Short mmCIF file of C-alpha atoms in Angstrom, two decimals:
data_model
loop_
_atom_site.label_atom_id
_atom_site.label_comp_id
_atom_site.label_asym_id
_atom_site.label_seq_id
_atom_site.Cartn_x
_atom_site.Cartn_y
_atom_site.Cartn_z
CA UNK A 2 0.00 0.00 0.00
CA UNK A 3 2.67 2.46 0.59
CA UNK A 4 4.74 4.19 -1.87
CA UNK A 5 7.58 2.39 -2.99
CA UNK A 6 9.57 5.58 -3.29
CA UNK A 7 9.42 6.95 -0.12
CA UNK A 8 9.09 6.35 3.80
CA UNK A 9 7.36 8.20 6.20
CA UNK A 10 7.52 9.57 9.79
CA UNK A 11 4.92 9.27 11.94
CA UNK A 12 4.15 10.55 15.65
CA UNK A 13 1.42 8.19 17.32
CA UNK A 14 0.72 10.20 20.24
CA UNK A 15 -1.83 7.93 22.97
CA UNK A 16 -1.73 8.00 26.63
CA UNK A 17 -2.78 4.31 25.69
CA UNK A 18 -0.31 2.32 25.39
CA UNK A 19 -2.13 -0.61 24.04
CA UNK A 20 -3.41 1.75 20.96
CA UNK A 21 0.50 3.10 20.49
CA UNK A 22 1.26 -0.28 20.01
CA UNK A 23 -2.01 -1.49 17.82
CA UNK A 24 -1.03 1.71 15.30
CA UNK A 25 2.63 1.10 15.36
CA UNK A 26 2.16 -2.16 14.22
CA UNK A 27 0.14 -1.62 10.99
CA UNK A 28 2.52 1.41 10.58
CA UNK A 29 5.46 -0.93 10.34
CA UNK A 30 3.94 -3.06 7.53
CA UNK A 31 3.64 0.19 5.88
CA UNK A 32 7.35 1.43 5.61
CA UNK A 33 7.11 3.85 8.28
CA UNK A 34 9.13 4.70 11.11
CA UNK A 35 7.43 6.07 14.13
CA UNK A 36 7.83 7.64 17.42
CA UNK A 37 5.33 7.48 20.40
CA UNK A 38 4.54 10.01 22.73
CA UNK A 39 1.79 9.50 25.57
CA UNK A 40 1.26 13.29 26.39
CA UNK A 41 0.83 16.85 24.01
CA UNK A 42 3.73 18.60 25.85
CA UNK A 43 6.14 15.71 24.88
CA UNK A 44 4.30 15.40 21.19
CA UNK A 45 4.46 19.14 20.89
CA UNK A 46 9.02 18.73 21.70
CA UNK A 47 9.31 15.86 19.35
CA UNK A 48 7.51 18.22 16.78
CA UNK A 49 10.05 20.89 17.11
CA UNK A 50 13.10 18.53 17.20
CA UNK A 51 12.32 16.22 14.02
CA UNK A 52 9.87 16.58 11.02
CA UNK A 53 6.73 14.21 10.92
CA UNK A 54 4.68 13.62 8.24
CA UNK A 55 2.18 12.09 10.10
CA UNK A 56 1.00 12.82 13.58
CA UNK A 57 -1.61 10.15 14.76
CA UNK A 58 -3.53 11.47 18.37
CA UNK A 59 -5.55 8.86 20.28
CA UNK A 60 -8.30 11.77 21.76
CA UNK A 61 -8.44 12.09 25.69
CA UNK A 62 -4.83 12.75 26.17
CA UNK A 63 -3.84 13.04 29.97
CA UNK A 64 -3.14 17.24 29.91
CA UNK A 65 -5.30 18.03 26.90
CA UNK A 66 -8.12 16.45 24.56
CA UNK A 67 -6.12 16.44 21.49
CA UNK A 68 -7.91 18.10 18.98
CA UNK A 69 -5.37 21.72 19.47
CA UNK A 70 -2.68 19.79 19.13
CA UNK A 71 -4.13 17.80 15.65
CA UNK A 72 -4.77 21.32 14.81
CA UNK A 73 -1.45 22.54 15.04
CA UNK A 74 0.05 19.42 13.79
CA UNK A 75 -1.90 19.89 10.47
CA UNK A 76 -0.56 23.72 10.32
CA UNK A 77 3.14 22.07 9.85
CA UNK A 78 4.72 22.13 6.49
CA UNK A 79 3.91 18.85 5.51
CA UNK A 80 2.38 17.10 8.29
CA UNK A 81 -1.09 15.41 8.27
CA UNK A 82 -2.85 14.82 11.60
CA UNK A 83 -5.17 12.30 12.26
CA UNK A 84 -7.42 12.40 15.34
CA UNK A 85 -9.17 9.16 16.89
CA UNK A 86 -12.11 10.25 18.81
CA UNK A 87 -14.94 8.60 20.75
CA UNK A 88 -18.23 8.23 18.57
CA UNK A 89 -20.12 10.97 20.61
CA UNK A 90 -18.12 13.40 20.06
CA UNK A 91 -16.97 12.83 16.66
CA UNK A 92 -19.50 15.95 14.99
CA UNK A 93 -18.49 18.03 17.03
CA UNK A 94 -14.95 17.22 16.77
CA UNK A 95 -15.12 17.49 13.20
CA UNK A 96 -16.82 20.56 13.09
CA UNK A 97 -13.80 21.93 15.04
CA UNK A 98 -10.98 20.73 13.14
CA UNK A 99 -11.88 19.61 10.00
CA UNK A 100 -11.37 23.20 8.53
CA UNK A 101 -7.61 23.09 9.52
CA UNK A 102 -7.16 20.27 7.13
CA UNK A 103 -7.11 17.66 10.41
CA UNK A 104 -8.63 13.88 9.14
CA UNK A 105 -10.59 12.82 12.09
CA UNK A 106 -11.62 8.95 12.33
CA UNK A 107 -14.34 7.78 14.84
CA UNK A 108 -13.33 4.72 16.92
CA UNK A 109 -13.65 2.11 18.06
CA UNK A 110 -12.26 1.50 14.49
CA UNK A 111 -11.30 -1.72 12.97
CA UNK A 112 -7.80 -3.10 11.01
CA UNK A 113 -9.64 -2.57 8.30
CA UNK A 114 -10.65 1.11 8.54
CA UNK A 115 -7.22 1.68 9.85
CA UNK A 116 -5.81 0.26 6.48
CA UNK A 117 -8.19 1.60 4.42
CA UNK A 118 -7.32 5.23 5.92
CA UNK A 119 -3.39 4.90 5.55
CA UNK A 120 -3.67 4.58 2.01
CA UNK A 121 -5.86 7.85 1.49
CA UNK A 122 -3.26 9.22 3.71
CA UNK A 123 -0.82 8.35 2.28
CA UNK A 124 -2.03 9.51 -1.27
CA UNK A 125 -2.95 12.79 0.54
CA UNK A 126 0.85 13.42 1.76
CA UNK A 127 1.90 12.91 -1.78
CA UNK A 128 -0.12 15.10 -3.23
CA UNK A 129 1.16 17.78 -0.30
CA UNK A 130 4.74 16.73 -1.43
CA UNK A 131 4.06 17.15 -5.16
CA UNK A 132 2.40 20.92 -4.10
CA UNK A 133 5.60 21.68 -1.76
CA UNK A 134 7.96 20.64 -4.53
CA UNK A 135 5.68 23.03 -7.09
CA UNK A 136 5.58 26.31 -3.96
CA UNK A 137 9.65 25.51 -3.37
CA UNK A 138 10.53 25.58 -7.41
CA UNK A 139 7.89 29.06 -6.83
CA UNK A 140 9.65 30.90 -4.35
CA UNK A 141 13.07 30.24 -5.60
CA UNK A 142 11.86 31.54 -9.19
CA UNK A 143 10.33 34.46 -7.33
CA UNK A 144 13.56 35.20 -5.52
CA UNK A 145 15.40 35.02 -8.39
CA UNK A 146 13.33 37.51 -10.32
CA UNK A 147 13.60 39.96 -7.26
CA UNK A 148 17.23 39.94 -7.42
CA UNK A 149 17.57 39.85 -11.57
CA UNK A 150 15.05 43.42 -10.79
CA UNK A 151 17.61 44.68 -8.00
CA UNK A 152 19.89 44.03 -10.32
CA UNK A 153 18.61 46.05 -13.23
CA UNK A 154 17.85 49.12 -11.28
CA UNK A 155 21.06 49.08 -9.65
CA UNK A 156 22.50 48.92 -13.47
CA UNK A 157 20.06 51.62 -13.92
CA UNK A 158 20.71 54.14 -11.65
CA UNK A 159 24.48 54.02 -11.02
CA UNK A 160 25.40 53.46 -15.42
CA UNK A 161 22.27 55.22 -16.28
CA UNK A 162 20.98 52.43 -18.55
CA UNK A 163 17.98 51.43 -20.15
CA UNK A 164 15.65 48.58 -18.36
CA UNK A 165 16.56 46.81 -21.84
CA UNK A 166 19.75 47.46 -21.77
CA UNK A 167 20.39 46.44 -18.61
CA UNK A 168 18.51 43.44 -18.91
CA UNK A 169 20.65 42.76 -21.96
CA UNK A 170 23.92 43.19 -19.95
CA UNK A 171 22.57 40.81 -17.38
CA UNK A 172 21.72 38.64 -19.18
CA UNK A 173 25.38 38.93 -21.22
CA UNK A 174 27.22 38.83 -18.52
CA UNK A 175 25.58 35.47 -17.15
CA UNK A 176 26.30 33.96 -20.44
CA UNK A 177 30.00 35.25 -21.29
CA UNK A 178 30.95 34.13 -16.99
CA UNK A 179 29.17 30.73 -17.48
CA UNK A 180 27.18 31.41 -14.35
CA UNK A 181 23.58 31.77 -13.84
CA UNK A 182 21.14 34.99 -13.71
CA UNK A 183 20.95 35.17 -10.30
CA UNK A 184 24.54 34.48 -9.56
CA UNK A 185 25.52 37.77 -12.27
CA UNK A 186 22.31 39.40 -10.61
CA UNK A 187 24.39 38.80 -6.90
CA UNK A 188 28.01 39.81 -8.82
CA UNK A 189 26.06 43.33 -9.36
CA UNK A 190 24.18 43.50 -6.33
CA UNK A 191 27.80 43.27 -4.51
CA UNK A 192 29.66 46.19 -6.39
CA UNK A 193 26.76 48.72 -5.73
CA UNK A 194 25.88 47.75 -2.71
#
């Protein structure tokens, strides 16, 4: 069921230890490596220390419910929380979380469900890799545009050139040094800064 190309991390956080271990073990079959936590003050430490892309929260932690912390699981770069909560509550639950991109799954919940969930899971943190991949390649584009523009007006104003003409020199210069646009952009940024 799991990607062949990559594992994942995954944070089962359960002041049961009987669920840590039920989870972990359909985890492992799965090609994922996981840490438990039994509390939301550890969970929220191992957070800042290593990168999860999972976070799976048994509800009815012993200092908090669980649902804040699913919520700010979900808000980290590319890390989907799960939440396991108790049938009566599960509405309400939802209608807390679910707009924070949290996937909330009622229990009691069988091997099955549990299976069946990991794999839309796992297609959803794929599709949050493929869109992080697409926002990275963004930004650096973005940031290279910025400093190609720095670069022109700084061209501009101190050799009184054109915006074509300095374009044209950047551009030129890149080329004739073998280097890229940003790296002539920097060269020019440096001897007028």
């Amino acid at each position: 069921m799991a990607s062949e190309y990559h594992s994942y991390r995954a944070l089962i956080v359960s002041a049961s230890a009987k669920f840590a271990a039920e989870i972990g073990s359909l985890l492992a079959a799965e090609h994922f490596r996981t840490d438990c936590s039994h509390n939301a003050a550890q969970a929220r430490r191992m957070l800042l220390e290593d990168p999860y892309d999972f976070v799976l929260i048994n509800a009815g932690l012993t200092d908090e419910f669980g649902s804040r912390l699913s919520i700010d699981s979900s808000s980290r770069s590319g890390t989907i929380a799960v939440l396991f909560v108790a049938a009566d509550v599960y509405e309400q639950i939802v209608s807390k979380t679910a707009i924070s991109g949290v996937f909330v799954i009622r229990k009691p919940v069988s091997r099955t469900v549990i299976n069946q969930s990991l794999s839309l899971l796992i297609s959803a943190r794929e599709r949050l890799r493929v869109a992080e991949t697409t926002a990275d390649r963004a930004r650096s584009k973005l940031d290279e545009l910025r400093l190609v523009n720095r670069a022109k007006w700084l061209l501009i104003e101190n050799e009184h050139r054109t915006e074509n003409d300095a374009h044209r020199l950047l551009e030129k210069s890149a080329m004739d040094a073998g280097i890229t646009k940003r790296q002539a952009a920097q060269i020019i940024i440096e001897k007028y800064s």
